[in-house]
Amino acid sequence: MAAGKLYLVPTPVGNMEDITLRALRVLKEVDLILAEDTRTSGILLKHYGISQPMQSHHKFNEHDTVSRVADRIEAGTDIALISDAGTPGISDPGFMLVRECASRGIEVECLPGATAMIPAVVSSGLPCDRFCFEGFLPQKKGRATRIESLRSEQRTMVFYESPYRLVKTLGQFVQAFGPDRQVAVCREISKIHEECCRGTLQDVLTHYSSHEPKGEIVIVLSGAAAESAHGKSDDEE
């Protein structure tokens, strides 16, 4: 029997219409869907009339399940991996399973589709020809060190953040990068209350200190100027 295939299928980050026709076809055709939270994904699948079997695959069990999942694919089972929202593997489970499949020579097909990162950086008004994705900062150990390591980063930086830590993070950014560094905080991308708050770090910190942030957050931070990063401007070199 021929081996199956692993499909990585992006799901909407907000509006349910933000899913491709190809993604819907794949989800209807595979033998099994691995979902970060079967209850959350079940709402989406029910909306589109998809009734394939589901199984949980999340950060708390993926260490234990990747080998068994890869075994099933080798035995001929086609499996799709989805996360609660966005593209699997981007600040969500997926990497370990892809690595296991790749090491065994199992075919992995990643469909293009929804992610919160790209709409945020493109709509931020900050340079998006070159940028780096930092994902979630460490919550405790290593957090200050990570922020400090980015002090001289010249590319636009993209972070994911919880609304409960946003004010704290912006305050740490003010200390590390200065109050005048430009930033855009994009909230609830593709949802009814989508918002992008742009300005200096100090301005945006002041705003969210008096307006409680809610929903999914993407922070887009401008990079260091060449003079700040190297100690002199390009014209002086």
Short mmCIF file of C-alpha atoms in Angstrom, two decimals:
data_model
loop_
_atom_site.label_atom_id
_atom_site.label_comp_id
_atom_site.label_asym_id
_atom_site.label_seq_id
_atom_site.Cartn_x
_atom_site.Cartn_y
_atom_site.Cartn_z
CA MET A 1 0.00 0.00 0.00
CA ALA A 2 1.25 3.45 -0.90
CA ALA A 3 2.07 5.86 1.92
CA GLY A 4 -0.35 8.65 2.67
CA LYS A 5 0.40 12.34 2.89
CA LEU A 6 0.43 15.02 5.57
CA TYR A 7 -1.43 18.20 4.64
CA LEU A 8 -0.91 21.43 6.57
CA VAL A 9 -4.13 23.41 6.13
CA PRO A 10 -4.46 27.07 7.22
CA THR A 11 -7.78 28.03 8.80
CA PRO A 12 -9.31 31.52 9.18
CA VAL A 13 -7.89 33.84 11.84
CA GLY A 14 -11.25 35.61 12.05
CA ASN A 15 -13.80 35.72 9.25
CA MET A 16 -14.89 32.20 8.30
CA GLU A 17 -14.83 33.18 4.63
CA ASP A 18 -11.04 33.45 4.78
CA ILE A 19 -10.46 29.85 3.74
CA THR A 20 -9.53 28.65 0.28
CA LEU A 21 -11.56 26.31 -1.92
CA ARG A 22 -8.56 23.99 -2.01
CA ALA A 23 -8.41 23.87 1.79
CA LEU A 24 -12.07 22.90 1.95
CA ARG A 25 -11.55 20.17 -0.65
CA VAL A 26 -8.56 18.70 1.19
CA LEU A 27 -10.40 18.70 4.52
CA LYS A 28 -13.27 16.81 2.91
CA GLU A 29 -11.00 14.25 1.26
CA VAL A 30 -8.49 13.30 3.98
CA ASP A 31 -9.03 10.30 6.24
CA LEU A 32 -8.33 12.18 9.48
CA ILE A 33 -8.07 15.79 10.67
CA LEU A 34 -5.70 16.64 13.51
CA ALA A 35 -6.98 19.72 15.33
CA GLU A 36 -5.43 21.83 18.07
CA ASP A 37 -8.85 22.02 19.76
CA THR A 38 -11.54 19.77 18.29
CA ARG A 39 -14.30 21.92 19.80
CA THR A 40 -13.03 25.12 18.17
CA SER A 41 -12.29 23.45 14.83
CA GLY A 42 -15.59 21.59 14.97
CA ILE A 43 -17.45 24.88 14.60
CA LEU A 44 -15.59 25.68 11.37
CA LEU A 45 -15.94 22.18 9.95
CA LYS A 46 -19.66 22.03 10.75
CA HIS A 47 -20.13 25.41 9.05
CA TYR A 48 -18.74 23.93 5.82
CA GLY A 49 -20.41 20.53 6.13
CA ILE A 50 -17.16 18.64 6.77
CA SER A 51 -17.63 15.49 8.83
CA GLN A 52 -14.23 13.76 8.66
CA PRO A 53 -12.97 12.14 11.88
CA MET A 54 -10.99 14.47 14.16
CA GLN A 55 -8.28 13.90 16.73
CA SER A 56 -6.62 16.33 19.16
CA HIS A 57 -3.05 17.40 18.39
CA HIS A 58 -1.77 20.20 20.61
CA LYS A 59 1.37 21.36 22.42
CA PHE A 60 0.61 19.19 25.44
CA ASN A 61 0.45 15.87 23.58
CA GLU A 62 2.40 16.35 20.35
CA HIS A 63 5.63 14.91 21.81
CA ASP A 64 3.80 11.66 22.43
CA THR A 65 1.69 11.46 19.28
CA VAL A 66 3.96 12.45 16.36
CA SER A 67 5.47 8.98 15.97
CA ARG A 68 2.08 7.26 15.94
CA VAL A 69 0.67 9.80 13.50
CA ALA A 70 3.63 9.31 11.16
CA ASP A 71 3.14 5.55 11.41
CA ARG A 72 -0.47 5.95 10.24
CA ILE A 73 0.58 8.11 7.29
CA GLU A 74 3.23 5.56 6.28
CA ALA A 75 0.49 2.93 6.39
CA GLY A 76 -1.54 4.87 3.82
CA THR A 77 -3.65 7.33 5.83
CA ASP A 78 -4.00 10.88 4.47
CA ILE A 79 -4.00 13.31 7.39
CA ALA A 80 -4.63 17.06 7.57
CA LEU A 81 -3.27 19.18 10.41
CA ILE A 82 -5.08 22.38 11.37
CA SER A 83 -4.70 24.82 14.27
CA ASP A 84 -7.34 26.92 16.00
CA ALA A 85 -6.56 29.77 13.59
CA GLY A 86 -3.93 30.47 10.95
CA THR A 87 -1.19 28.28 9.56
CA PRO A 88 -0.04 25.23 11.57
CA GLY A 89 3.51 25.56 12.85
CA ILE A 90 3.47 29.36 13.14
CA SER A 91 3.30 29.83 16.93
CA ASP A 92 1.11 26.72 16.90
CA PRO A 93 1.75 22.94 16.93
CA GLY A 94 3.05 21.46 13.70
CA PHE A 95 6.83 21.65 13.59
CA MET A 96 7.45 18.36 15.38
CA LEU A 97 5.11 16.41 13.13
CA VAL A 98 6.55 17.95 9.98
CA ARG A 99 10.09 17.16 11.16
CA GLU A 100 9.14 13.54 11.89
CA CYS A 101 7.49 13.12 8.49
CA ALA A 102 10.40 14.78 6.69
CA SER A 103 12.89 12.49 8.44
CA ARG A 104 10.94 9.46 7.20
CA GLY A 105 10.57 10.73 3.67
CA ILE A 106 6.80 11.17 4.04
CA GLU A 107 5.31 13.71 1.66
CA VAL A 108 4.25 16.96 3.32
CA GLU A 109 2.05 19.45 1.48
CA CYS A 110 1.50 22.89 3.01
CA LEU A 111 -1.39 24.89 1.57
CA PRO A 112 -1.06 28.69 1.40
CA GLY A 113 -3.61 30.64 3.38
CA ALA A 114 -4.53 32.66 6.41
CA THR A 115 -2.02 33.98 8.93
CA ALA A 116 -2.27 37.03 11.20
CA MET A 117 1.32 38.08 10.61
CA ILE A 118 1.15 39.16 6.95
CA PRO A 119 -2.00 41.36 7.10
CA ALA A 120 -0.55 43.09 10.19
CA VAL A 121 2.84 43.92 8.70
CA VAL A 122 1.39 45.02 5.36
CA SER A 123 -1.26 47.29 6.90
CA SER A 124 1.06 48.72 9.57
CA GLY A 125 2.46 51.47 7.37
CA LEU A 126 5.98 50.37 8.37
CA PRO A 127 8.55 49.02 5.90
CA CYS A 128 7.59 45.50 4.88
CA ASP A 129 10.20 44.76 2.22
CA ARG A 130 12.29 43.12 4.96
CA PHE A 131 10.97 41.99 8.33
CA CYS A 132 11.60 39.38 11.01
CA PHE A 133 9.00 37.35 12.83
CA GLU A 134 9.65 36.94 16.56
CA GLY A 135 6.36 35.26 17.53
CA PHE A 136 5.58 35.25 21.26
CA LEU A 137 8.29 36.56 23.56
CA PRO A 138 9.22 34.33 26.51
CA GLN A 139 6.81 35.08 29.34
CA LYS A 140 9.45 35.05 32.08
CA LYS A 141 12.89 33.50 31.75
CA GLY A 142 14.83 34.97 28.82
CA ARG A 143 12.29 37.70 28.06
CA ALA A 144 14.53 40.68 28.87
CA THR A 145 17.48 39.05 27.10
CA ARG A 146 15.44 38.45 23.96
CA ILE A 147 14.22 42.06 23.86
CA GLU A 148 17.74 43.38 24.45
CA SER A 149 19.08 41.24 21.60
CA LEU A 150 16.73 43.06 19.21
CA ARG A 151 17.87 46.57 20.16
CA SER A 152 19.93 47.01 16.97
CA GLU A 153 17.67 44.98 14.62
CA GLN A 154 17.12 47.12 11.49
CA ARG A 155 14.31 45.08 9.99
CA THR A 156 10.69 45.63 10.94
CA MET A 157 9.85 43.22 13.78
CA VAL A 158 6.61 41.30 14.21
CA PHE A 159 5.42 39.89 17.54
CA TYR A 160 2.35 38.01 18.73
CA GLU A 161 1.08 39.03 22.15
CA SER A 162 -1.71 38.37 24.60
CA PRO A 163 -4.01 41.33 25.37
CA TYR A 164 -3.24 40.72 29.05
CA ARG A 165 0.49 41.36 28.50
CA LEU A 166 0.28 44.07 25.84
CA VAL A 167 0.74 47.08 28.13
CA LYS A 168 3.65 45.37 29.92
CA THR A 169 5.30 44.53 26.60
CA LEU A 170 4.90 48.04 25.20
CA GLY A 171 6.42 49.43 28.41
CA GLN A 172 9.41 47.12 28.04
CA PHE A 173 9.75 48.18 24.41
CA VAL A 174 9.80 51.86 25.44
CA GLN A 175 12.67 51.10 27.80
CA ALA A 176 14.62 49.05 25.26
CA PHE A 177 13.95 50.90 22.01
CA GLY A 178 13.02 54.40 23.17
CA PRO A 179 9.63 56.15 23.37
CA ASP A 180 9.78 57.53 19.81
CA ARG A 181 10.16 54.21 17.94
CA GLN A 182 7.23 53.74 15.55
CA VAL A 183 4.84 50.86 16.18
CA ALA A 184 1.50 49.48 15.00
CA VAL A 185 -0.65 47.30 17.21
CA CYS A 186 -3.07 45.30 15.09
CA ARG A 187 -5.97 43.74 16.93
CA GLU A 188 -8.72 41.29 15.94
CA ILE A 189 -7.49 40.90 12.36
CA SER A 190 -10.28 39.84 9.96
CA LYS A 191 -12.93 40.17 12.69
CA ILE A 192 -15.75 42.67 13.21
CA HIS A 193 -13.78 44.85 15.64
CA GLU A 194 -10.51 44.87 13.68
CA GLU A 195 -8.28 47.78 14.68
CA CYS A 196 -4.79 49.08 13.94
CA CYS A 197 -3.36 51.61 16.39
CA ARG A 198 -0.30 53.37 14.94
CA GLY A 199 2.13 55.89 16.43
CA THR A 200 5.17 56.09 18.66
CA LEU A 201 5.68 53.47 21.33
CA GLN A 202 4.84 56.03 23.99
CA ASP A 203 1.65 57.14 22.23
CA VAL A 204 0.40 53.59 21.75
CA LEU A 205 1.36 52.64 25.31
CA THR A 206 -0.61 55.63 26.62
CA HIS A 207 -3.62 54.63 24.51
CA TYR A 208 -3.77 51.03 25.72
CA SER A 209 -3.04 52.03 29.32
CA SER A 210 -6.44 53.74 29.31
CA HIS A 211 -8.23 51.51 26.76
CA GLU A 212 -8.19 47.84 27.77
CA PRO A 213 -7.02 45.76 24.79
CA LYS A 214 -9.05 42.72 23.82
CA GLY A 215 -8.68 39.93 21.30
CA GLU A 216 -5.72 38.61 19.33
CA ILE A 217 -2.78 41.03 19.12
CA VAL A 218 0.01 41.50 16.56
CA ILE A 219 2.69 44.11 17.29
CA VAL A 220 4.62 45.50 14.32
CA LEU A 221 7.68 47.48 15.45
CA SER A 222 9.95 49.55 13.23
CA GLY A 223 13.60 48.58 13.10
CA ALA A 224 16.54 50.61 14.32
CA ALA A 225 17.83 53.36 12.07
CA ALA A 226 21.20 52.63 10.49
CA GLU A 227 22.84 55.32 12.61
CA SER A 228 21.48 53.80 15.82
CA ALA A 229 22.41 50.29 14.82
CA HIS A 230 25.99 50.98 13.72
CA GLY A 231 26.89 54.13 15.63
CA LYS A 232 27.11 56.23 12.45
CA SER A 233 25.04 56.93 9.40
CA ASP A 234 25.56 55.31 6.01
CA ASP A 235 26.74 58.67 4.61
CA GLU A 236 29.61 58.76 7.09
CA GLU A 237 31.01 55.40 6.02
#
